[in-house]
Amino acid sequence: MENSNINSEEEKWWGDKHLELINGFWFMPFFIPGVHRVLAEFNPRPSDVILSSFPKTGTTWLKSLLYSIINRSSLDSLVNNNPHNLVPYLEVQVYGDHHQESSESSTHLSSEDTTRLFSTHIPYQLLGKTLESSGCRVVYVARNPKDTLNSLWHFVNKWKMGEEAPWELEDAVEKFLRGTVPYGPYYEHVFGYRMASLKNPSKFFFITYEELKDDTKSHLKRLAEFLGCPFAEEDDKEVEEIVKCCSIEVLKNHEVNKSEDCLDWFPTPYNSFFRQAKVGDHTNYFSDEAIKRIDAFTEEKFHKSGFVYGI
Ligand code: PAP
């Protein structure tokens, strides 16, 4: 297991919120006890599937897709449950303070199902050894940095945490490039899982939001193969049905996902997980100067290391 000792450092994030550093990554204090418990206690089974991601890169979508691939014929579950309640976050719903004593967390952990499906935003640099040592399968979804930040900025401004002033976009760009956003730095987060997938492709599946948008059906089939439950040729209708049921157009219209109620583990409404879901939506909000700055940073961080992505 990783050493989860803190080299404790704090930094202001936005409004009255601050972030704390654990081994090079920034966390909201609220999540830190859960992160430590995951690092100390989580023992994945070889049959487990872990969806990992940086926040706002397509987690909700992948949760619905992976849940549907693994559970087949359970598409009704998506009508009645927000995907975040079908695939729990390890550091929040399973090991977090909020559910520590609840039967829900122990149910998730003791489930006798052959495949347990969890999600996490914990970076590979902290969780990698745990994942590698167990032989479990990991799916990582990445999204281009500008749309990721755009989505994060909109999402944060929907939080219901009092009357504070909005998070200004200029500050959001600044903090994103500095790495001081939850689970940041973004670039190192993506890079860690990408390297793991290059080294160990049979256990780490790396996909981008843009690829998935471009051809959801083909990638859904690839995901099913990776998970060891491929679709047969005659299952084509079922594949198409899953793609449709997991599309934002369908998901966002279910009562449970239209709700203004907040999750029971975080003060954000259910409907805040479904917004535009467009590739390139940042161009509607970001100045040319902000785009140039982020692109130059992406060039430095990704392209110069051989990962031509994100511009
Ligand atoms: P999380 O990390 O808080 O769980 P996450 O689901 O990763 O958030 O990201 C939310 C983004 O995925 C939103 O993008 P946007 O702000 O640019 O619109 C959201 O709209 C998008 N999204 C949610 N559900 C789907 C879906 N079914 N298909 C495609 N994109 C989706």
Tab-separated table of C-alpha atoms and ligand atoms in Angstrom:
chain	number	residue	atom	x	y	z
A	1	MET	CA	0.000	0.000	0.000
A	2	GLU	CA	1.091	3.559	-0.576
A	3	ASN	CA	2.471	5.686	2.147
A	4	SER	CA	-0.294	8.184	2.701
A	5	ASN	CA	1.629	10.443	5.063
A	6	ILE	CA	0.826	14.056	4.440
A	7	ASN	CA	3.451	16.592	3.562
A	8	SER	CA	0.867	18.974	4.850
A	9	GLU	CA	0.464	22.230	3.022
A	10	GLU	CA	-2.579	24.363	2.571
A	11	GLU	CA	-3.532	26.759	-0.151
A	12	LYS	CA	-6.479	29.054	-0.694
A	13	TRP	CA	-8.704	27.871	-3.500
A	14	TRP	CA	-11.758	30.103	-3.936
A	15	GLY	CA	-14.013	32.057	-1.568
A	16	ASP	CA	-13.368	30.745	1.928
A	17	LYS	CA	-12.320	27.340	0.617
A	18	HIS	CA	-8.857	25.933	0.778
A	19	LEU	CA	-7.140	22.790	-0.408
A	20	GLU	CA	-4.605	20.537	1.281
A	21	LEU	CA	-1.667	18.840	-0.350
A	22	ILE	CA	-1.117	15.071	-0.152
A	23	ASN	CA	1.977	13.827	-1.933
A	24	GLY	CA	1.808	16.441	-4.682
A	25	PHE	CA	-1.980	16.548	-5.204
A	26	TRP	CA	-4.581	18.965	-3.824
A	27	PHE	CA	-7.686	17.789	-1.973
A	28	MET	CA	-10.715	19.397	-0.388
A	29	PRO	CA	-10.355	18.804	3.370
A	30	PHE	CA	-13.809	17.221	3.411
A	31	PHE	CA	-12.549	14.282	1.310
A	32	ILE	CA	-9.182	13.755	2.985
A	33	PRO	CA	-10.166	11.244	5.707
A	34	GLY	CA	-11.816	9.096	3.033
A	35	VAL	CA	-8.768	9.314	0.775
A	36	HIS	CA	-6.552	8.149	3.635
A	37	ARG	CA	-8.871	5.265	4.424
A	38	VAL	CA	-8.893	4.153	0.788
A	39	LEU	CA	-5.099	4.216	0.687
A	40	ALA	CA	-4.786	2.349	3.971
A	41	GLU	CA	-7.662	-0.115	3.793
A	42	PHE	CA	-8.934	-0.718	0.289
A	43	ASN	CA	-8.001	-4.157	-0.967
A	44	PRO	CA	-9.377	-4.497	-4.469
A	45	ARG	CA	-10.329	-7.935	-5.710
A	46	PRO	CA	-9.004	-9.052	-9.083
A	47	SER	CA	-12.598	-9.008	-10.345
A	48	ASP	CA	-13.198	-5.376	-9.307
A	49	VAL	CA	-13.589	-2.611	-11.869
A	50	ILE	CA	-12.469	0.874	-10.885
A	51	LEU	CA	-13.496	3.916	-12.885
A	52	SER	CA	-10.919	6.589	-12.334
A	53	SER	CA	-11.011	10.168	-13.547
A	54	PHE	CA	-10.124	13.761	-12.910
A	55	PRO	CA	-13.320	15.623	-11.926
A	56	LYS	CA	-15.596	16.806	-14.760
A	57	THR	CA	-14.119	14.626	-17.475
A	58	GLY	CA	-17.106	12.335	-18.090
A	59	THR	CA	-17.360	10.333	-14.863
A	60	THR	CA	-21.162	10.373	-14.713
A	61	TRP	CA	-21.399	9.161	-18.297
A	62	LEU	CA	-18.847	6.374	-17.781
A	63	LYS	CA	-20.610	5.323	-14.595
A	64	SER	CA	-23.815	4.778	-16.527
A	65	LEU	CA	-22.016	2.997	-19.397
A	66	LEU	CA	-19.911	0.695	-17.205
A	67	TYR	CA	-22.850	-0.114	-14.959
A	68	SER	CA	-24.891	-1.029	-18.041
A	69	ILE	CA	-22.136	-3.130	-19.607
A	70	ILE	CA	-21.629	-5.091	-16.417
A	71	ASN	CA	-25.250	-5.474	-15.412
A	72	ARG	CA	-26.772	-5.739	-18.914
A	73	SER	CA	-30.581	-5.751	-18.875
A	74	SER	CA	-30.587	-3.394	-15.845
A	75	LEU	CA	-31.306	-0.262	-17.820
A	76	ASP	CA	-34.277	0.510	-15.581
A	77	SER	CA	-31.832	1.240	-12.782
A	78	LEU	CA	-30.709	4.285	-14.749
A	79	VAL	CA	-34.247	5.626	-14.798
A	80	ASN	CA	-34.554	5.570	-11.032
A	81	ASN	CA	-31.026	6.252	-9.842
A	82	ASN	CA	-28.489	8.956	-10.470
A	83	PRO	CA	-25.340	7.208	-11.805
A	84	HIS	CA	-23.417	8.426	-8.740
A	85	ASN	CA	-25.664	6.314	-6.572
A	86	LEU	CA	-25.137	3.244	-8.754
A	87	VAL	CA	-21.347	3.457	-8.824
A	88	PRO	CA	-20.037	4.776	-5.498
A	89	TYR	CA	-16.933	6.913	-5.038
A	90	LEU	CA	-14.448	4.975	-2.935
A	91	GLU	CA	-13.222	8.026	-1.031
A	92	VAL	CA	-16.718	9.367	-0.358
A	93	GLN	CA	-19.553	6.848	-0.359
A	94	VAL	CA	-17.495	3.788	0.577
A	95	TYR	CA	-14.686	5.067	2.831
A	96	GLY	CA	-15.734	8.686	3.429
A	97	ASP	CA	-16.838	10.076	6.783
A	98	HIS	CA	-20.393	10.442	5.678
A	99	HIS	CA	-21.018	6.770	5.043
A	100	GLN	CA	-18.498	5.357	7.443
A	101	GLU	CA	-21.097	3.794	9.681
A	102	SER	CA	-23.766	3.220	7.116
A	103	SER	CA	-24.830	-0.149	5.881
A	104	GLU	CA	-24.432	1.176	2.338
A	105	SER	CA	-20.638	1.255	2.491
A	106	SER	CA	-20.385	-2.228	3.932
A	107	THR	CA	-22.853	-3.456	1.325
A	108	HIS	CA	-20.659	-2.077	-1.434
A	109	LEU	CA	-17.604	-3.736	0.030
A	110	SER	CA	-19.032	-7.097	0.899
A	111	SER	CA	-21.128	-7.495	-2.239
A	112	GLU	CA	-20.943	-11.061	-3.414
A	113	ASP	CA	-21.423	-9.974	-7.009
A	114	THR	CA	-18.631	-11.234	-9.167
A	115	THR	CA	-17.921	-7.716	-10.365
A	116	ARG	CA	-17.863	-4.788	-7.968
A	117	LEU	CA	-17.798	-1.402	-9.669
A	118	PHE	CA	-16.302	1.594	-7.844
A	119	SER	CA	-15.125	5.017	-8.899
A	120	THR	CA	-12.452	7.362	-7.652
A	121	HIS	CA	-10.751	10.643	-8.448
A	122	ILE	CA	-7.609	9.636	-6.523
A	123	PRO	CA	-4.543	10.041	-8.764
A	124	TYR	CA	-2.486	7.079	-9.937
A	125	GLN	CA	0.548	8.495	-8.116
A	126	LEU	CA	-1.230	7.774	-4.812
A	127	LEU	CA	-3.422	4.793	-5.625
A	128	GLY	CA	-1.376	3.073	-8.318
A	129	LYS	CA	0.338	0.439	-6.176
A	130	THR	CA	-2.966	-0.620	-4.637
A	131	LEU	CA	-4.511	-0.966	-8.081
A	132	GLU	CA	-1.519	-2.714	-9.633
A	133	SER	CA	-1.088	-5.188	-6.799
A	134	SER	CA	-4.634	-6.481	-7.020
A	135	GLY	CA	-4.970	-7.210	-10.714
A	136	CYS	CA	-8.270	-5.332	-10.844
A	137	ARG	CA	-9.279	-3.544	-14.036
A	138	VAL	CA	-9.151	0.247	-14.224
A	139	VAL	CA	-10.931	2.464	-16.735
A	140	TYR	CA	-9.641	6.031	-16.901
A	141	VAL	CA	-11.479	8.757	-18.768
A	142	ALA	CA	-9.636	11.932	-19.715
A	143	ARG	CA	-11.056	15.109	-21.209
A	144	ASN	CA	-9.325	18.025	-22.884
A	145	PRO	CA	-8.127	20.560	-20.312
A	146	LYS	CA	-10.183	23.544	-21.499
A	147	ASP	CA	-13.519	21.708	-21.456
A	148	THR	CA	-12.582	20.073	-18.147
A	149	LEU	CA	-11.915	23.456	-16.570
A	150	ASN	CA	-15.002	24.978	-18.185
A	151	SER	CA	-17.131	22.183	-16.743
A	152	LEU	CA	-15.511	22.495	-13.304
A	153	TRP	CA	-16.048	26.235	-13.257
A	154	HIS	CA	-19.758	25.892	-14.086
A	155	PHE	CA	-20.168	23.045	-11.592
A	156	VAL	CA	-18.503	24.837	-8.686
A	157	ASN	CA	-20.693	27.864	-9.246
A	158	LYS	CA	-23.739	25.650	-8.675
A	159	TRP	CA	-22.645	24.456	-5.254
A	160	LYS	CA	-24.973	25.351	-2.442
A	161	MET	CA	-22.544	26.311	0.250
A	162	GLY	CA	-23.779	29.683	1.399
A	163	GLU	CA	-23.798	33.083	-0.133
A	164	GLU	CA	-20.278	33.443	-1.330
A	165	ALA	CA	-19.310	35.288	-4.488
A	166	PRO	CA	-18.995	33.280	-7.698
A	167	TRP	CA	-15.693	31.699	-8.689
A	168	GLU	CA	-14.371	34.098	-11.332
A	169	LEU	CA	-13.234	32.542	-14.596
A	170	GLU	CA	-9.864	34.350	-14.588
A	171	ASP	CA	-9.159	32.923	-11.153
A	172	ALA	CA	-10.301	29.485	-12.292
A	173	VAL	CA	-7.788	29.552	-15.179
A	174	GLU	CA	-5.050	30.697	-12.809
A	175	LYS	CA	-5.750	27.985	-10.262
A	176	PHE	CA	-6.122	25.251	-12.894
A	177	LEU	CA	-2.709	26.022	-14.391
A	178	ARG	CA	-1.173	26.267	-10.941
A	179	GLY	CA	-2.692	22.878	-10.148
A	180	THR	CA	-4.612	24.103	-7.122
A	181	VAL	CA	-8.018	22.679	-7.922
A	182	PRO	CA	-9.511	19.564	-6.290
A	183	TYR	CA	-7.440	16.476	-7.231
A	184	GLY	CA	-5.087	18.755	-9.234
A	185	PRO	CA	-2.738	19.167	-10.895
A	186	TYR	CA	-4.859	18.014	-13.840
A	187	TYR	CA	-1.876	17.339	-16.123
A	188	GLU	CA	-0.099	15.041	-13.673
A	189	HIS	CA	-3.381	13.261	-12.924
A	190	VAL	CA	-3.974	12.423	-16.598
A	191	PHE	CA	-0.340	11.576	-17.173
A	192	GLY	CA	-0.157	9.113	-14.296
A	193	TYR	CA	-2.999	6.957	-15.581
A	194	ARG	CA	-1.909	7.316	-19.194
A	195	MET	CA	1.539	5.951	-18.368
A	196	ALA	CA	-0.060	3.089	-16.438
A	197	SER	CA	-2.188	2.222	-19.462
A	198	LEU	CA	0.828	2.258	-21.767
A	199	LYS	CA	2.704	-0.067	-19.413
A	200	ASN	CA	-0.176	-2.346	-18.567
A	201	PRO	CA	-2.929	-2.099	-21.203
A	202	SER	CA	-4.651	-5.311	-20.169
A	203	LYS	CA	-5.467	-3.771	-16.783
A	204	PHE	CA	-5.679	-0.027	-17.513
A	205	PHE	CA	-8.032	1.220	-20.219
A	206	PHE	CA	-7.437	4.865	-21.130
A	207	ILE	CA	-10.083	6.665	-23.134
A	208	THR	CA	-10.854	10.285	-23.857
A	209	TYR	CA	-14.227	11.977	-23.601
A	210	GLU	CA	-13.787	13.191	-27.175
A	211	GLU	CA	-13.196	9.677	-28.553
A	212	LEU	CA	-16.233	8.435	-26.722
A	213	LYS	CA	-18.371	11.284	-28.069
A	214	ASP	CA	-17.135	10.648	-31.566
A	215	ASP	CA	-18.110	6.964	-31.671
A	216	THR	CA	-19.774	5.813	-28.485
A	217	LYS	CA	-20.909	2.483	-29.888
A	218	SER	CA	-17.471	1.230	-30.968
A	219	HIS	CA	-15.845	2.293	-27.738
A	220	LEU	CA	-18.615	0.744	-25.689
A	221	LYS	CA	-17.845	-2.576	-27.371
A	222	ARG	CA	-14.114	-2.107	-26.711
A	223	LEU	CA	-14.879	-1.403	-23.065
A	224	ALA	CA	-16.983	-4.555	-22.810
A	225	GLU	CA	-14.136	-6.600	-24.284
A	226	PHE	CA	-11.671	-5.052	-21.864
A	227	LEU	CA	-13.985	-5.926	-18.985
A	228	GLY	CA	-14.165	-9.524	-20.134
A	229	CYS	CA	-17.842	-9.432	-21.080
A	230	PRO	CA	-17.866	-8.743	-24.828
A	231	PHE	CA	-21.026	-8.265	-26.823
A	232	ALA	CA	-21.740	-10.839	-29.509
A	233	GLU	CA	-22.598	-9.673	-33.008
A	234	GLU	CA	-26.251	-10.433	-32.442
A	235	ASP	CA	-26.196	-8.099	-29.398
A	236	ASP	CA	-25.967	-5.040	-31.617
A	237	LYS	CA	-29.433	-3.780	-30.704
A	238	GLU	CA	-28.575	-4.090	-27.020
A	239	VAL	CA	-25.402	-2.052	-27.552
A	240	GLU	CA	-27.393	0.653	-29.299
A	241	GLU	CA	-29.934	0.614	-26.497
A	242	ILE	CA	-27.203	1.148	-23.895
A	243	VAL	CA	-25.702	4.009	-25.883
A	244	LYS	CA	-29.115	5.666	-26.032
A	245	CYS	CA	-30.038	5.080	-22.386
A	246	CYS	CA	-26.691	6.526	-21.250
A	247	SER	CA	-26.818	9.572	-23.525
A	248	ILE	CA	-27.109	12.907	-21.809
A	249	GLU	CA	-30.336	13.625	-23.676
A	250	VAL	CA	-32.019	10.619	-22.067
A	251	LEU	CA	-30.310	10.679	-18.672
A	252	LYS	CA	-30.893	14.345	-17.937
A	253	ASN	CA	-34.644	13.939	-18.420
A	254	HIS	CA	-35.157	11.344	-15.701
A	255	GLU	CA	-36.859	12.862	-12.643
A	256	VAL	CA	-34.017	11.737	-10.414
A	257	ASN	CA	-31.488	13.634	-12.533
A	258	LYS	CA	-33.654	16.734	-12.973
A	259	SER	CA	-33.849	17.118	-9.228
A	260	GLU	CA	-32.706	20.327	-7.526
A	261	ASP	CA	-32.164	18.263	-4.368
A	262	CYS	CA	-28.594	17.862	-3.300
A	263	LEU	CA	-26.728	14.579	-3.057
A	264	ASP	CA	-26.709	13.316	0.496
A	265	TRP	CA	-22.890	13.426	0.567
A	266	PHE	CA	-22.189	16.766	-1.113
A	267	PRO	CA	-24.045	20.085	-1.386
A	268	THR	CA	-24.603	20.053	-5.105
A	269	PRO	CA	-27.890	19.340	-6.863
A	270	TYR	CA	-28.388	16.156	-8.884
A	271	ASN	CA	-29.045	18.175	-12.011
A	272	SER	CA	-25.637	19.873	-11.812
A	273	PHE	CA	-23.977	16.750	-13.261
A	274	PHE	CA	-25.750	17.219	-16.588
A	275	ARG	CA	-25.021	20.377	-18.547
A	276	GLN	CA	-24.013	20.874	-22.194
A	277	ALA	CA	-21.825	17.790	-22.705
A	278	LYS	CA	-20.292	19.371	-25.799
A	279	VAL	CA	-16.767	19.129	-27.087
A	280	GLY	CA	-15.382	22.668	-27.325
A	281	ASP	CA	-17.971	24.380	-25.127
A	282	HIS	CA	-15.145	26.371	-23.505
A	283	THR	CA	-15.019	28.566	-26.628
A	284	ASN	CA	-18.348	30.059	-25.518
A	285	TYR	CA	-16.798	31.332	-22.282
A	286	PHE	CA	-12.995	31.555	-22.443
A	287	SER	CA	-11.161	34.589	-23.813
A	288	ASP	CA	-8.640	34.097	-26.628
A	289	GLU	CA	-5.944	34.975	-24.155
A	290	ALA	CA	-7.051	32.289	-21.684
A	291	ILE	CA	-7.195	29.725	-24.493
A	292	LYS	CA	-3.685	30.636	-25.623
A	293	ARG	CA	-2.352	30.372	-22.079
A	294	ILE	CA	-3.882	26.963	-21.483
A	295	ASP	CA	-2.776	25.688	-24.902
A	296	ALA	CA	0.814	26.793	-24.268
A	297	PHE	CA	0.739	24.976	-20.937
A	298	THR	CA	-0.748	21.860	-22.538
A	299	GLU	CA	1.958	21.909	-25.197
A	300	GLU	CA	4.591	22.044	-22.473
A	301	LYS	CA	3.036	19.399	-20.228
A	302	PHE	CA	1.551	16.913	-22.707
A	303	HIS	CA	2.896	17.413	-26.207
A	304	LYS	CA	6.545	17.765	-25.253
A	305	SER	CA	6.242	14.492	-23.358
A	306	GLY	CA	4.877	12.755	-26.437
A	307	PHE	CA	1.179	12.902	-25.570
A	308	VAL	CA	-0.370	14.940	-28.364
A	309	TYR	CA	-3.702	15.759	-26.797
A	310	GLY	CA	-5.769	18.622	-25.458
A	311	ILE	CA	-5.236	21.530	-27.856
B	1	PAP	P1	-17.974	14.588	-11.768
B	1	PAP	O1	-16.484	14.453	-11.828
B	1	PAP	O2	-18.443	15.652	-10.816
B	1	PAP	O3	-18.675	13.281	-11.582
B	1	PAP	P2	-18.316	14.421	-14.596
B	1	PAP	O4	-19.480	13.545	-14.780
B	1	PAP	O5	-16.953	13.837	-14.753
B	1	PAP	O6	-18.431	15.148	-13.198
B	1	PAP	O7	-18.385	15.620	-15.631
B	1	PAP	C1	-19.560	16.311	-15.899
B	1	PAP	C2	-19.531	16.615	-17.398
B	1	PAP	O8	-19.953	15.451	-18.111
B	1	PAP	C3	-20.483	17.726	-17.759
B	1	PAP	O9	-19.869	18.371	-18.873
B	1	PAP	P3	-20.210	19.889	-19.273
B	1	PAP	O10	-20.148	20.701	-18.029
B	1	PAP	O11	-19.160	20.275	-20.267
B	1	PAP	O12	-21.545	19.871	-19.889
B	1	PAP	C4	-21.722	16.946	-18.138
B	1	PAP	O13	-22.620	17.664	-18.953
B	1	PAP	C5	-21.110	15.780	-18.878
B	1	PAP	N1	-22.005	14.625	-18.928
B	1	PAP	C6	-22.841	14.165	-17.967
B	1	PAP	N2	-23.533	13.108	-18.398
B	1	PAP	C7	-23.124	12.880	-19.670
B	1	PAP	C8	-23.495	11.917	-20.663
B	1	PAP	N3	-24.409	11.014	-20.426
B	1	PAP	N4	-22.874	11.986	-21.857
B	1	PAP	C9	-21.935	12.909	-22.112
B	1	PAP	N5	-21.537	13.844	-21.226
B	1	PAP	C10	-22.131	13.842	-20.004
